[in-house]
PDB file of C-alpha atoms in Angstrom:
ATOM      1  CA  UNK A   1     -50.122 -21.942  -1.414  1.00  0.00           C
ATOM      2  CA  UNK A   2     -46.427 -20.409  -0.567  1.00  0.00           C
ATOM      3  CA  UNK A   3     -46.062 -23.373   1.574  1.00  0.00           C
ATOM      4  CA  UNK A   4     -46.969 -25.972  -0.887  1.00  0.00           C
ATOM      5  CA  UNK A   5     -44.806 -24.130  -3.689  1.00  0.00           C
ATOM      6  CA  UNK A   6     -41.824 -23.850  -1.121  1.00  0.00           C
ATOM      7  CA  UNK A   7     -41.838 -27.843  -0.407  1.00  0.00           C
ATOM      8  CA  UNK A   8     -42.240 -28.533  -4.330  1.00  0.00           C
ATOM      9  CA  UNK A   9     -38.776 -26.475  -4.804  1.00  0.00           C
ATOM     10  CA  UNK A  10     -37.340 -28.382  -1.994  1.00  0.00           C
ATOM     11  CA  UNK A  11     -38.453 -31.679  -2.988  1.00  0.00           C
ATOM     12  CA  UNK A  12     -37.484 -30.955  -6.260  1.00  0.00           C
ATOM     13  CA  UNK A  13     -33.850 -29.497  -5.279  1.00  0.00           C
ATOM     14  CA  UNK A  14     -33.823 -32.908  -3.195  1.00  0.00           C
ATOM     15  CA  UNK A  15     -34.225 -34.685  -6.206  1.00  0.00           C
ATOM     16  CA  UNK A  16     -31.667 -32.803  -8.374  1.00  0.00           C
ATOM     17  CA  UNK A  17     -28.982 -33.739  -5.688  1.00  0.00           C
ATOM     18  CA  UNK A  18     -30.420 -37.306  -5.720  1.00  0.00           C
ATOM     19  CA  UNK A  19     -29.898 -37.298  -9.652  1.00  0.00           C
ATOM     20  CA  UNK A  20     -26.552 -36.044  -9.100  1.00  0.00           C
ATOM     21  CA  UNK A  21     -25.296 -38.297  -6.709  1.00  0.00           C
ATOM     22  CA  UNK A  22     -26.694 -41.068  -8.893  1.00  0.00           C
ATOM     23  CA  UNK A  23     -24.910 -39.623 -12.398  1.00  0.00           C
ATOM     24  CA  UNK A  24     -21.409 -39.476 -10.118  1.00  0.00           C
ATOM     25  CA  UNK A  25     -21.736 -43.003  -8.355  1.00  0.00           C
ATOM     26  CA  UNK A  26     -22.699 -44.712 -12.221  1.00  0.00           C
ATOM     27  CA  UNK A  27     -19.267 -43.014 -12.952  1.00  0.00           C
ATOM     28  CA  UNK A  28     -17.439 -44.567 -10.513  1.00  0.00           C
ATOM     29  CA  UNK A  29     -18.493 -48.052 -10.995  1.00  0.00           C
ATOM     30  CA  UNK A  30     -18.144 -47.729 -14.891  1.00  0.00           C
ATOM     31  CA  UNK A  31     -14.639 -46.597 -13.996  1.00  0.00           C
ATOM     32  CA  UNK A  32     -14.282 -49.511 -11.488  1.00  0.00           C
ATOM     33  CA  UNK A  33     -15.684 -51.828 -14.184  1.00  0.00           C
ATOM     34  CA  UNK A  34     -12.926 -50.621 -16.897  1.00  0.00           C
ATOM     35  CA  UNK A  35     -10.132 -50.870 -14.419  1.00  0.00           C
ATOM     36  CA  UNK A  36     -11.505 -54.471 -13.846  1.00  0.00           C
ATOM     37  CA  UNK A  37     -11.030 -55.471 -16.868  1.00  0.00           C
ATOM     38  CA  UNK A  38      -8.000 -54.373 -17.940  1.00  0.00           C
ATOM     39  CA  UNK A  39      -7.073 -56.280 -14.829  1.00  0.00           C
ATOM     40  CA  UNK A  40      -8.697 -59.300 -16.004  1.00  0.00           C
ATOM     41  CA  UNK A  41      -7.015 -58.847 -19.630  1.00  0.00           C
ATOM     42  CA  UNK A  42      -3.589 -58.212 -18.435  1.00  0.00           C
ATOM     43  CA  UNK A  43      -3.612 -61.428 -15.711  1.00  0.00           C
ATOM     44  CA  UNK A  44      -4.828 -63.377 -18.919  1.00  0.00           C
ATOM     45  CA  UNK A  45      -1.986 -62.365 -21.236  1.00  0.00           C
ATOM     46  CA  UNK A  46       0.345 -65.750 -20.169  1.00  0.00           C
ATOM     47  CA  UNK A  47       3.311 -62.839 -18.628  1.00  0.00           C
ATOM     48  CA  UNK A  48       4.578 -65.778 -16.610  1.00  0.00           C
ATOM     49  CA  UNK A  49       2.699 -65.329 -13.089  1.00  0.00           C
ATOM     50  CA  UNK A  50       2.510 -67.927 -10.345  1.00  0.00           C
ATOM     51  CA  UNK A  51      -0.822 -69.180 -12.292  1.00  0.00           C
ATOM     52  CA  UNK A  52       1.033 -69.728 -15.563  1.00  0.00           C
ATOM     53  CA  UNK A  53       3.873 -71.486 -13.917  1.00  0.00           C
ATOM     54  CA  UNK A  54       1.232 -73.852 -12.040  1.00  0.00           C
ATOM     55  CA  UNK A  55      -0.691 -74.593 -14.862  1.00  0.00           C
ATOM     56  CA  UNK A  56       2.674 -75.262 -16.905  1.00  0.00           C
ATOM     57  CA  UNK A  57       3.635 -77.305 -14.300  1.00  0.00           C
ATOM     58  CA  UNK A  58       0.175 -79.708 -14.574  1.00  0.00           C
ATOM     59  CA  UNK A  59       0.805 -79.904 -17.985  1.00  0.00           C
ATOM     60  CA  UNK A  60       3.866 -81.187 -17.942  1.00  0.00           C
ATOM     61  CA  UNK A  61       2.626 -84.650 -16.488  1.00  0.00           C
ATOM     62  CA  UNK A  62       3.612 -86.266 -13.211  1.00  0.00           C
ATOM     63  CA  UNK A  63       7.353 -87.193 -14.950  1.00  0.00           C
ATOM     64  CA  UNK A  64       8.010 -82.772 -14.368  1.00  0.00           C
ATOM     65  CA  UNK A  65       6.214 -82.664 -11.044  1.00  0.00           C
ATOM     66  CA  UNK A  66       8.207 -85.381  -9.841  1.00  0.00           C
ATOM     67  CA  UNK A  67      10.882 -83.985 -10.975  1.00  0.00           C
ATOM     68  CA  UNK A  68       9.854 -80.698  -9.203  1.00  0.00           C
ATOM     69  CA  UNK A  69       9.585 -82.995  -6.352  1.00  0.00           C
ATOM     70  CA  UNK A  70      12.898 -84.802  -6.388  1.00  0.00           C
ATOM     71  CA  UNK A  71      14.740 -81.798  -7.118  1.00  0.00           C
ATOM     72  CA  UNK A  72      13.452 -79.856  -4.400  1.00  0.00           C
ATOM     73  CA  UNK A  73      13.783 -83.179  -1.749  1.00  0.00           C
ATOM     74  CA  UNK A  74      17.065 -84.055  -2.898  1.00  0.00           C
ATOM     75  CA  UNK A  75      18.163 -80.322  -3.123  1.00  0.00           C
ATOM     76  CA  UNK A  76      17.532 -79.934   0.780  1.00  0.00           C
ATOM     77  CA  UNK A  77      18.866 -83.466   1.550  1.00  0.00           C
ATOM     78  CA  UNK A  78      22.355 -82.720  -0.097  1.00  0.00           C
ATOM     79  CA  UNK A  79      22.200 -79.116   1.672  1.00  0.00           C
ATOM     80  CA  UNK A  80      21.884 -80.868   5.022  1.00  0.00           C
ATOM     81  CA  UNK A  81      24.605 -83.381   4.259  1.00  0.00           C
ATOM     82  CA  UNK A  82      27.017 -79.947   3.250  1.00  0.00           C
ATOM     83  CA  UNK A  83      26.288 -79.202   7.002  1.00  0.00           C
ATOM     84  CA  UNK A  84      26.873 -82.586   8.303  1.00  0.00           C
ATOM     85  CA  UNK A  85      29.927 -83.064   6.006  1.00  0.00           C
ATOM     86  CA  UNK A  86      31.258 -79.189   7.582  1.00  0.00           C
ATOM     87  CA  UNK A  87      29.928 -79.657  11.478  1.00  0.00           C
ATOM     88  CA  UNK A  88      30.137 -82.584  12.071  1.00  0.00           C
ATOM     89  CA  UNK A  89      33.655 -84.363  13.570  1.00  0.00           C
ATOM     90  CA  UNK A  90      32.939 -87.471  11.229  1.00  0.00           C
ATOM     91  CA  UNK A  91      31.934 -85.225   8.321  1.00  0.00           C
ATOM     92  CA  UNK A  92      33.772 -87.201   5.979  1.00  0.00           C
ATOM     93  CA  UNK A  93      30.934 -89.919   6.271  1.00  0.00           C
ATOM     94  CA  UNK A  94      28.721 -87.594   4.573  1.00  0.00           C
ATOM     95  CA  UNK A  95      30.548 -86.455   1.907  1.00  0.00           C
ATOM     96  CA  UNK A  96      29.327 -89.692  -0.377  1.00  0.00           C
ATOM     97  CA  UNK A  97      25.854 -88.741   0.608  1.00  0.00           C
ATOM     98  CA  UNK A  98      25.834 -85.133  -0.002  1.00  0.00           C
ATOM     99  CA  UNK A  99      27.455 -85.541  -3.393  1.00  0.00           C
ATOM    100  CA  UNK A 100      25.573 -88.037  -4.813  1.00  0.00           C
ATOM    101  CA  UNK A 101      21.954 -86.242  -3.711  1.00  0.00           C
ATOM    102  CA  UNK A 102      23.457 -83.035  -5.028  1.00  0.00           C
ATOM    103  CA  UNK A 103      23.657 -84.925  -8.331  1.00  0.00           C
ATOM    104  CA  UNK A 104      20.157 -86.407  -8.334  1.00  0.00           C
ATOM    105  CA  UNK A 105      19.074 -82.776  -7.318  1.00  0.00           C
ATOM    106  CA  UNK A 106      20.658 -81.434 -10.408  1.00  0.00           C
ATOM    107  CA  UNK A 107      19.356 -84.428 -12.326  1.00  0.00           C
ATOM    108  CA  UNK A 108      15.574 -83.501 -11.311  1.00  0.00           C
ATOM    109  CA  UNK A 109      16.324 -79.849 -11.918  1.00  0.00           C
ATOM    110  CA  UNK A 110      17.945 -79.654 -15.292  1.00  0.00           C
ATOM    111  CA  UNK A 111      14.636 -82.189 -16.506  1.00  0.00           C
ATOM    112  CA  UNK A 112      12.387 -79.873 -15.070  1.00  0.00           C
ATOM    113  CA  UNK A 113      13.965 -76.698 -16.710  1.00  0.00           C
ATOM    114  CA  UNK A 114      14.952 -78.273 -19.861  1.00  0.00           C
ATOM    115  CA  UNK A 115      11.613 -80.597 -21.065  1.00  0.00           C
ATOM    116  CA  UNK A 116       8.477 -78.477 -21.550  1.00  0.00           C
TER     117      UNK A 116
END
Protein backbone atom coordinates (compact mmCIF):
# COMPACT_ATOMS: atom_id res chain seq x y z
CA UNK A 1 0.00 0.00 0.00
CA UNK A 2 3.05 2.58 0.88
CA UNK A 3 4.39 1.57 -2.39
CA UNK A 4 1.38 2.17 -4.45
CA UNK A 5 0.70 5.60 -2.52
CA UNK A 6 4.48 6.58 -3.03
CA UNK A 7 4.26 6.05 -7.05
CA UNK A 8 0.73 7.95 -7.09
CA UNK A 9 2.69 11.12 -5.47
CA UNK A 10 5.38 10.63 -7.95
CA UNK A 11 3.30 10.21 -10.88
CA UNK A 12 1.35 12.89 -9.82
CA UNK A 13 4.46 15.34 -9.03
CA UNK A 14 5.47 14.08 -12.68
CA UNK A 15 2.47 15.43 -13.92
CA UNK A 16 2.52 18.82 -12.10
CA UNK A 17 6.00 19.45 -13.78
CA UNK A 18 4.46 18.20 -17.07
CA UNK A 19 1.58 20.89 -16.55
CA UNK A 20 4.14 23.34 -15.86
CA UNK A 21 6.32 22.94 -18.59
CA UNK A 22 3.23 22.98 -20.79
CA UNK A 23 1.69 26.48 -19.10
CA UNK A 24 5.51 28.05 -19.76
CA UNK A 25 6.04 26.68 -23.44
CA UNK A 26 2.05 28.06 -24.41
CA UNK A 27 3.71 31.33 -23.10
CA UNK A 28 6.39 31.39 -25.23
CA UNK A 29 4.72 30.71 -28.43
CA UNK A 30 1.84 33.24 -27.58
CA UNK A 31 4.74 35.63 -27.08
CA UNK A 32 6.38 34.41 -30.35
CA UNK A 33 2.96 34.74 -32.03
CA UNK A 34 2.56 38.59 -30.82
CA UNK A 35 6.06 39.45 -31.81
CA UNK A 36 5.04 37.90 -35.24
CA UNK A 37 2.67 40.00 -35.83
CA UNK A 38 3.72 43.12 -35.01
CA UNK A 39 6.36 42.05 -37.46
CA UNK A 40 3.91 41.32 -40.03
CA UNK A 41 2.01 44.78 -39.27
CA UNK A 42 5.01 46.92 -39.29
CA UNK A 43 6.55 45.26 -42.84
CA UNK A 44 2.90 46.05 -44.11
CA UNK A 45 2.82 49.73 -43.16
CA UNK A 46 4.31 50.94 -46.95
CA UNK A 47 7.78 52.56 -44.73
CA UNK A 48 9.53 52.37 -48.08
CA UNK A 49 11.41 48.82 -47.91
CA UNK A 50 13.00 47.02 -50.84
CA UNK A 51 9.32 45.38 -51.32
CA UNK A 52 7.61 48.76 -51.62
CA UNK A 53 10.17 50.10 -53.98
CA UNK A 54 9.74 46.79 -56.21
CA UNK A 55 6.25 46.82 -56.26
CA UNK A 56 6.34 50.73 -57.07
CA UNK A 57 8.57 49.97 -59.59
CA UNK A 58 5.94 47.23 -61.43
CA UNK A 59 3.51 49.70 -61.20
CA UNK A 60 4.99 52.14 -62.88
CA UNK A 61 4.78 50.20 -66.32
CA UNK A 62 7.65 49.09 -68.52
CA UNK A 63 8.15 53.13 -69.68
CA UNK A 64 9.87 53.45 -65.52
CA UNK A 65 11.57 50.07 -65.67
CA UNK A 66 13.10 50.94 -68.78
CA UNK A 67 13.96 53.82 -67.60
CA UNK A 68 15.47 52.05 -64.51
CA UNK A 69 17.16 50.14 -67.15
CA UNK A 70 18.62 52.82 -69.36
CA UNK A 71 19.66 54.83 -66.56
CA UNK A 72 21.51 52.27 -64.88
CA UNK A 73 23.17 50.93 -68.58
CA UNK A 74 23.90 54.25 -69.71
CA UNK A 75 25.08 55.38 -66.17
CA UNK A 76 27.95 52.63 -66.28
CA UNK A 77 28.61 53.19 -70.04
CA UNK A 78 29.38 57.02 -69.53
CA UNK A 79 31.43 55.97 -66.24
CA UNK A 80 33.61 53.74 -68.42
CA UNK A 81 34.01 56.34 -71.13
CA UNK A 82 35.23 58.99 -67.94
CA UNK A 83 37.99 56.26 -67.67
CA UNK A 84 38.69 55.90 -71.26
CA UNK A 85 38.45 59.71 -71.80
CA UNK A 86 41.23 60.00 -68.42
CA UNK A 87 43.54 56.66 -69.28
CA UNK A 88 43.55 56.42 -72.26
CA UNK A 89 46.36 58.39 -74.70
CA UNK A 90 43.46 59.07 -77.30
CA UNK A 91 41.00 59.97 -74.53
CA UNK A 92 39.75 62.76 -76.37
CA UNK A 93 37.86 60.20 -78.69
CA UNK A 94 35.72 59.42 -75.86
CA UNK A 95 34.82 62.48 -74.60
CA UNK A 96 31.65 62.70 -77.26
CA UNK A 97 30.70 59.32 -76.01
CA UNK A 98 30.91 59.75 -72.38
CA UNK A 99 29.00 63.01 -72.50
CA UNK A 100 26.31 62.22 -74.48
CA UNK A 101 25.54 58.67 -72.39
CA UNK A 102 25.96 60.74 -69.26
CA UNK A 103 23.03 62.74 -70.65
CA UNK A 104 20.78 59.84 -71.62
CA UNK A 105 21.72 58.47 -68.07
CA UNK A 106 20.38 61.57 -66.51
CA UNK A 107 17.51 61.53 -68.98
CA UNK A 108 16.40 57.87 -67.71
CA UNK A 109 17.06 58.93 -64.15
CA UNK A 110 15.29 62.19 -63.68
CA UNK A 111 11.96 60.11 -65.53
CA UNK A 112 12.32 57.51 -63.17
CA UNK A 113 12.51 59.83 -60.03
CA UNK A 114 10.21 62.40 -61.24
CA UNK A 115 6.91 60.29 -62.88
CA UNK A 116 5.20 58.06 -60.31
Amino acid sequence: LNRRKKRLAEAEESVSRLIQKVAKETDEVQKAMAELERVKNEAGTGNGGLEDTALDLKKGGIVKQAALVGGLLFGSRAFTETILVLGSPNGEEHVVGAIGQALFALVCAAYFFLVK
